[in-house]
Coordinates of C-alpha atoms and ligand atoms in Angstrom, one line a residue:
M230 CA 207.2 140.0 -129.5
T231 CA 206.9 143.5 -127.9
A232 CA 206.5 144.5 -124.3
E233 CA 203.0 145.9 -125.3
S234 CA 201.7 142.6 -126.6
S235 CA 198.6 141.3 -124.8
L236 CA 199.1 138.0 -122.8
P237 CA 197.3 135.9 -125.5
V238 CA 199.5 137.4 -128.2
Q239 CA 202.6 136.7 -126.1
V240 CA 201.4 133.1 -125.6
V241 CA 200.9 132.5 -129.3
D242 CA 204.2 134.2 -130.2
T243 CA 206.0 131.9 -127.7
M244 CA 204.1 128.8 -129.0
E245 CA 205.4 129.8 -132.5
H246 CA 208.9 130.1 -131.2
L247 CA 208.6 126.6 -129.7
D248 CA 207.1 124.6 -132.6
G249 CA 207.9 126.9 -135.5
R250 CA 205.6 129.1 -137.6
H251 CA 203.8 127.0 -140.2
A252 CA 201.9 129.2 -142.6
G253 CA 198.2 128.5 -142.6
Y254 CA 198.2 126.0 -139.8
R255 CA 196.8 126.1 -136.3
R256 CA 199.5 127.2 -133.8
A257 CA 198.7 124.1 -131.7
H258 CA 197.2 120.8 -132.9
A259 CA 198.4 121.7 -136.4
R260 CA 198.0 118.3 -138.0
G261 CA 194.5 116.9 -138.0
A262 CA 191.5 115.8 -140.0
C263 CA 187.7 116.1 -139.7
F264 CA 185.0 113.4 -139.6
V265 CA 181.2 113.2 -139.8
A266 CA 179.4 112.0 -136.7
T267 CA 176.0 111.8 -135.0
F268 CA 175.5 112.4 -131.3
T269 CA 172.7 110.5 -129.6
P270 CA 171.9 111.7 -126.1
T271 CA 170.8 109.1 -123.4
G272 CA 168.4 111.7 -121.8
D273 CA 170.1 111.4 -118.4
A274 CA 171.5 114.9 -118.6
A275 CA 168.0 116.5 -119.1
K276 CA 167.3 117.1 -115.5
Y277 CA 170.6 119.1 -115.1
T278 CA 170.8 121.1 -118.4
T279 CA 168.6 122.6 -121.0
A280 CA 171.3 122.3 -123.7
A281 CA 169.5 121.2 -126.8
H282 CA 172.1 118.6 -127.9
L283 CA 172.4 116.8 -124.5
S284 CA 168.8 115.5 -124.5
G285 CA 166.1 114.8 -127.0
E286 CA 166.8 113.9 -130.6
P287 CA 170.2 113.0 -132.1
V288 CA 172.2 115.8 -133.7
S289 CA 174.9 115.8 -136.4
A290 CA 178.4 116.7 -135.4
T291 CA 181.8 117.2 -136.9
V292 CA 184.9 115.9 -135.1
R293 CA 188.5 117.0 -135.7
F294 CA 191.2 114.6 -134.4
S295 CA 194.7 116.1 -134.1
N296 CA 198.2 115.9 -132.8
G297 CA 199.0 118.4 -130.1
S298 CA 202.1 120.0 -131.7
G299 CA 202.1 123.2 -133.6
N300 CA 204.4 121.5 -136.1
P301 CA 202.2 119.6 -138.7
A302 CA 205.2 117.4 -139.4
M303 CA 205.5 116.0 -135.9
P304 CA 205.5 112.2 -136.4
D305 CA 202.5 110.2 -135.2
T306 CA 204.9 107.6 -134.0
Q307 CA 206.0 109.9 -131.1
P308 CA 204.0 110.0 -127.9
G309 CA 202.3 113.3 -127.1
G310 CA 199.0 115.2 -126.9
R311 CA 196.2 114.1 -129.2
G312 CA 193.0 116.2 -129.5
M313 CA 189.4 115.6 -130.2
A314 CA 187.4 118.7 -131.0
V315 CA 183.6 118.2 -131.5
K316 CA 181.3 120.8 -133.1
F317 CA 177.6 119.9 -132.5
A318 CA 175.0 121.2 -135.0
L319 CA 172.1 122.5 -132.9
P320 CA 168.4 122.4 -133.9
D321 CA 168.3 126.2 -134.1
G322 CA 171.0 126.4 -136.7
T323 CA 173.8 127.4 -134.2
A324 CA 176.7 125.2 -133.1
T325 CA 178.5 124.5 -129.8
D326 CA 182.0 123.0 -129.3
L327 CA 183.5 120.5 -126.9
I328 CA 187.3 120.1 -127.0
G329 CA 189.2 117.4 -125.3
V330 CA 192.8 116.0 -125.1
N331 CA 194.3 112.7 -123.9
L332 CA 195.2 114.0 -120.5
P333 CA 193.4 113.5 -117.1
R334 CA 194.3 117.0 -115.9
F335 CA 195.8 120.2 -117.3
L336 CA 199.3 121.5 -117.0
V337 CA 198.5 124.8 -115.3
A338 CA 195.7 126.6 -113.5
T339 CA 196.1 130.3 -114.7
P340 CA 196.9 132.3 -117.8
A341 CA 200.1 133.7 -116.2
Q342 CA 201.3 130.2 -115.4
F343 CA 200.7 129.1 -119.0
L344 CA 202.8 132.0 -120.3
D345 CA 205.5 131.1 -117.7
L346 CA 205.4 127.5 -118.8
V347 CA 205.7 128.1 -122.6
R348 CA 208.5 130.7 -121.9
A349 CA 210.3 128.0 -119.8
L350 CA 210.0 125.5 -122.6
A351 CA 211.2 128.1 -125.2
A352 CA 214.2 129.0 -123.0
D353 CA 215.1 125.3 -122.8
K354 CA 214.8 125.0 -126.5
D355 CA 217.1 128.0 -127.0
A356 CA 219.6 126.6 -124.5
G357 CA 220.1 123.4 -126.5
K358 CA 218.7 119.9 -127.1
G359 CA 217.9 118.0 -124.0
D360 CA 218.3 120.9 -121.5
K361 CA 215.3 121.0 -119.2
A362 CA 216.6 123.4 -116.6
H363 CA 213.9 126.0 -117.2
L364 CA 211.1 123.5 -117.1
Q365 CA 212.5 122.1 -113.9
G366 CA 212.6 125.6 -112.4
F367 CA 209.0 126.1 -113.5
L368 CA 207.9 122.9 -111.9
A369 CA 209.7 123.7 -108.7
A370 CA 207.8 127.1 -108.6
N371 CA 204.5 125.5 -109.6
P372 CA 204.3 122.0 -108.0
S373 CA 200.6 121.6 -108.9
S374 CA 201.8 121.2 -112.6
I375 CA 203.8 118.1 -111.7
P376 CA 201.1 115.5 -112.0
A377 CA 200.1 116.5 -115.5
F378 CA 203.7 116.4 -116.6
Q379 CA 204.0 112.9 -115.1
A380 CA 200.9 111.9 -117.2
L381 CA 202.5 113.4 -120.3
G382 CA 205.7 111.5 -119.6
E383 CA 203.8 108.2 -119.3
M384 CA 201.9 108.6 -122.6
G385 CA 202.2 105.9 -125.2
V386 CA 201.6 106.1 -129.0
P387 CA 197.9 105.4 -129.6
A388 CA 197.0 102.7 -132.1
S389 CA 194.2 104.9 -133.4
F390 CA 192.4 108.2 -132.7
G391 CA 189.6 105.8 -132.0
T392 CA 191.5 104.0 -129.2
T393 CA 192.2 107.1 -127.2
A394 CA 190.3 108.6 -124.3
Y395 CA 189.9 112.4 -124.2
A396 CA 188.8 114.9 -121.5
A397 CA 187.7 118.5 -121.6
L398 CA 189.5 119.2 -118.3
H399 CA 187.8 122.5 -117.4
A400 CA 184.7 122.6 -115.2
F401 CA 181.6 123.8 -117.0
M402 CA 178.3 124.8 -115.4
W403 CA 175.1 123.1 -116.4
V404 CA 171.9 125.0 -115.9
N405 CA 168.5 123.3 -115.9
A406 CA 165.0 124.6 -116.6
D407 CA 164.6 125.7 -112.9
G408 CA 167.9 127.7 -113.0
D409 CA 169.7 125.1 -110.8
R410 CA 173.4 125.0 -111.5
Q411 CA 175.7 121.9 -111.5
A412 CA 179.4 121.9 -112.2
V413 CA 180.5 119.1 -114.5
R414 CA 183.6 117.8 -116.3
Y415 CA 183.4 115.8 -119.5
R416 CA 185.3 112.8 -120.8
W417 CA 185.0 110.7 -124.0
A418 CA 185.5 107.0 -123.6
P419 CA 186.3 105.0 -126.8
S420 CA 184.1 101.9 -127.2
L421 CA 187.2 100.2 -128.7
G422 CA 189.0 100.7 -125.3
E423 CA 192.3 102.4 -124.9
Q424 CA 195.0 100.8 -127.0
N425 CA 198.6 101.9 -127.5
L426 CA 201.2 100.5 -129.9
G427 CA 204.1 98.4 -128.6
P428 CA 207.7 99.2 -129.6
D429 CA 207.8 96.7 -132.5
E430 CA 204.5 98.1 -133.9
I431 CA 205.8 101.6 -133.6
A432 CA 208.9 100.7 -135.5
N433 CA 206.8 99.1 -138.3
E434 CA 204.4 102.0 -138.6
E435 CA 204.5 104.9 -141.1
E436 CA 205.6 108.2 -139.6
Q437 CA 202.1 109.7 -140.3
F438 CA 199.5 106.9 -139.9
L439 CA 196.8 108.1 -137.6
I440 CA 194.6 109.9 -140.1
S441 CA 194.7 107.2 -142.8
E442 CA 194.3 104.5 -140.1
F443 CA 191.1 106.1 -138.8
A444 CA 189.7 106.7 -142.3
S445 CA 190.2 103.1 -143.3
R446 CA 188.8 101.8 -140.0
L447 CA 185.7 103.8 -140.7
G448 CA 185.5 102.1 -144.1
R449 CA 184.9 98.9 -142.1
G450 CA 182.2 100.4 -139.8
P451 CA 181.5 103.3 -137.4
V452 CA 183.6 104.2 -134.4
T453 CA 181.9 105.3 -131.2
F454 CA 182.7 107.2 -128.1
T455 CA 180.5 107.6 -124.9
L456 CA 180.4 111.1 -123.4
H457 CA 180.5 111.0 -119.6
A458 CA 180.0 113.9 -117.3
T459 CA 181.3 113.9 -113.7
L460 CA 179.0 115.8 -111.3
A461 CA 180.9 117.9 -108.9
D462 CA 180.2 118.2 -105.2
P463 CA 179.8 121.9 -104.2
S464 CA 183.1 121.6 -102.3
D465 CA 185.1 120.6 -105.5
P466 CA 187.4 123.2 -107.1
T467 CA 186.0 124.5 -110.5
H468 CA 188.7 127.1 -111.1
D469 CA 191.7 124.9 -111.3
A470 CA 192.1 122.3 -114.1
T471 CA 195.3 120.9 -112.5
Q472 CA 193.1 119.4 -109.7
V473 CA 191.1 116.2 -110.4
W474 CA 187.9 115.7 -108.4
P475 CA 187.6 112.7 -106.0
A476 CA 187.1 109.4 -107.8
D477 CA 183.8 108.7 -106.1
R478 CA 181.9 111.6 -107.6
P479 CA 178.8 110.5 -109.5
E480 CA 179.1 110.3 -113.3
I481 CA 176.4 110.1 -115.9
A482 CA 176.6 108.8 -119.5
V483 CA 175.4 111.8 -121.5
G484 CA 175.3 110.2 -125.0
E485 CA 177.1 108.4 -127.7
L486 CA 179.0 109.8 -130.6
T487 CA 179.0 107.7 -133.7
V488 CA 181.7 108.6 -136.2
T489 CA 180.9 107.4 -139.7
G490 CA 183.3 108.8 -142.3
E491 CA 185.5 111.7 -143.5
V492 CA 183.9 115.1 -144.2
S493 CA 183.6 115.7 -147.9
D494 CA 185.5 119.0 -147.7
Q495 CA 188.6 118.8 -145.5
D496 CA 189.9 122.3 -146.6
H497 CA 186.6 123.9 -145.5
W498 CA 186.7 122.2 -142.1
A499 CA 190.4 122.8 -141.6
A500 CA 189.7 126.5 -141.8
Q501 CA 187.0 126.4 -139.1
I502 CA 187.6 127.2 -135.4
F503 CA 186.7 125.0 -132.4
D504 CA 186.5 127.2 -129.3
P505 CA 185.9 126.0 -125.7
T506 CA 183.9 129.2 -125.0
N507 CA 181.4 128.5 -127.9
L508 CA 178.7 127.3 -125.6
T509 CA 174.9 127.2 -125.8
P510 CA 172.0 128.0 -123.3
G511 CA 172.1 125.4 -120.5
I512 CA 175.9 125.3 -120.4
E513 CA 178.1 128.2 -119.0
L514 CA 181.7 128.8 -118.2
S515 CA 182.8 128.1 -114.6
D516 CA 185.3 130.3 -112.7
D517 CA 188.2 128.6 -114.4
P518 CA 190.2 131.4 -116.0
L519 CA 191.7 129.4 -118.8
P520 CA 188.8 129.1 -121.3
N521 CA 188.8 132.9 -121.8
L522 CA 192.5 132.9 -122.4
R523 CA 192.0 130.0 -124.8
N524 CA 189.3 132.0 -126.6
A525 CA 191.7 134.9 -127.1
A526 CA 194.7 132.8 -128.1
Y527 CA 192.6 130.7 -130.5
S528 CA 191.5 133.9 -132.2
V529 CA 195.1 135.1 -132.6
S530 CA 196.0 131.8 -134.1
Y531 CA 192.9 131.8 -136.3
D532 CA 193.6 135.4 -137.6
R533 CA 197.1 134.5 -138.5
R534 CA 196.3 131.2 -140.2
S535 CA 193.3 132.7 -142.0
K536 CA 195.7 135.3 -143.6
G537 CA 198.0 132.5 -144.7
E538 CA 200.6 133.5 -142.1
Ligands
HEM654 C1 195.5 128.1 -121.7 C2 195.9 127.1 -122.3 C3 195.8 126.8 -123.8 C4 196.3 127.6 -124.8 C5 197.0 128.9 -124.8 C6 196.0 126.9 -126.0 C7 196.3 127.3 -127.3 C8 195.8 126.7 -128.5 C9 195.9 127.3 -129.8 C10 196.5 128.6 -130.1 C11 195.2 126.5 -130.7 C12 195.0 126.7 -132.2 C13 193.6 127.3 -132.4 C14 193.2 127.5 -133.8 O1 194.0 128.0 -134.6 O2 192.0 127.2 -134.1 C15 194.8 125.3 -129.9 C16 194.1 124.3 -130.4 C17 193.6 123.2 -129.6 N1 193.7 123.1 -128.3 FE1 194.5 124.4 -127.0 N2 195.3 125.7 -125.7 C18 195.2 125.7 -124.3 C19 194.6 124.7 -123.5 C20 194.0 123.6 -124.1 C21 193.3 122.6 -123.3 C22 193.1 122.7 -121.8 C23 192.8 121.7 -124.1 C24 192.0 120.5 -123.9 C25 191.0 120.4 -123.1 C26 193.3 122.1 -125.5 C27 193.0 121.4 -126.6 C28 193.2 121.9 -127.9 C29 192.7 121.2 -129.1 C30 192.1 119.8 -129.2 C31 193.0 122.0 -130.2 C32 192.7 121.8 -131.6 C33 191.3 122.3 -131.9 C34 190.9 122.0 -133.4 O3 191.0 120.8 -133.8 O4 190.5 123.0 -134.0 N3 193.9 123.2 -125.4 N4 195.1 125.5 -128.6

């Protein structure tokens, strides 16, 4: 890391310091697998957005489920972040991405805070096992990060990628045919409900079970998720993913994702990129500054892993 590095490069360098540098792997969510799916819109989003996949005919999609760590060997039997990245294939031949994690709100609001956070975690790692003094200092200076850390601390070990709820956390702007704009936040609700493993089940489980569990579950039939969008009031903050909106905001069911089986070429799909700024007409970024940092950091990670670094 040099003083001249851009913020996204500093972020990714620090993430590598934290989880190790694993050649060819994503610098976050390193362990994962891709699955074939179909997304069937309900039609209820049509009056808010012209996005081609959110109304009209079903579209095909590819879903990558993952563990949050940049270390691909992190055991599935440990609690922690789990990801659901969806790439929708659009009728015009382009694609758009929607990326969620199993958190109700994000850890930080700004790029500078994210860098401070990963630096604090790295300093704790360097200081020795179990030392959280730097994280505690970060939380004292950034109290809006505390609720997401509490949620992280309460996470269980999911029984399946299909029994986990995921949220995209940032606000996005829907734009309809009249040019009206509506801020939304997305969440995926598993039709199987949310299920975690108990301590005995964790003890009996293989260290890496989530991908094989999901593949064999699909052998018995599809797994579905409902995509919900919360509609913001104009007074709700769209720039800060640490703040949840009031619980009484209206929500619409946008559609259902039916996951049917593994992709035929995991290597091809592992080498793709899922990017929160890869949008389509009818959906725009909000004033949340994080998606643009993510776009830059994901590119740094992608460049390195594509070169086999
Ligand atoms: C500013 C904060 C963030 C930074 C710097 C960051 C960084 C990264 C990086 C470097 C990757 C690897 C990208 C690649 O090689 O393709 C990644 C993947 C991922 N991130 Fe983030 N991330 C951030 C916030 C988030 C948030 C808010 C979410 C959830 C809404 C999220 C969910 C994911 C998921 C699910 C993946 C795996 C995507 C895939 O399967 O290809 N990240 N992140």
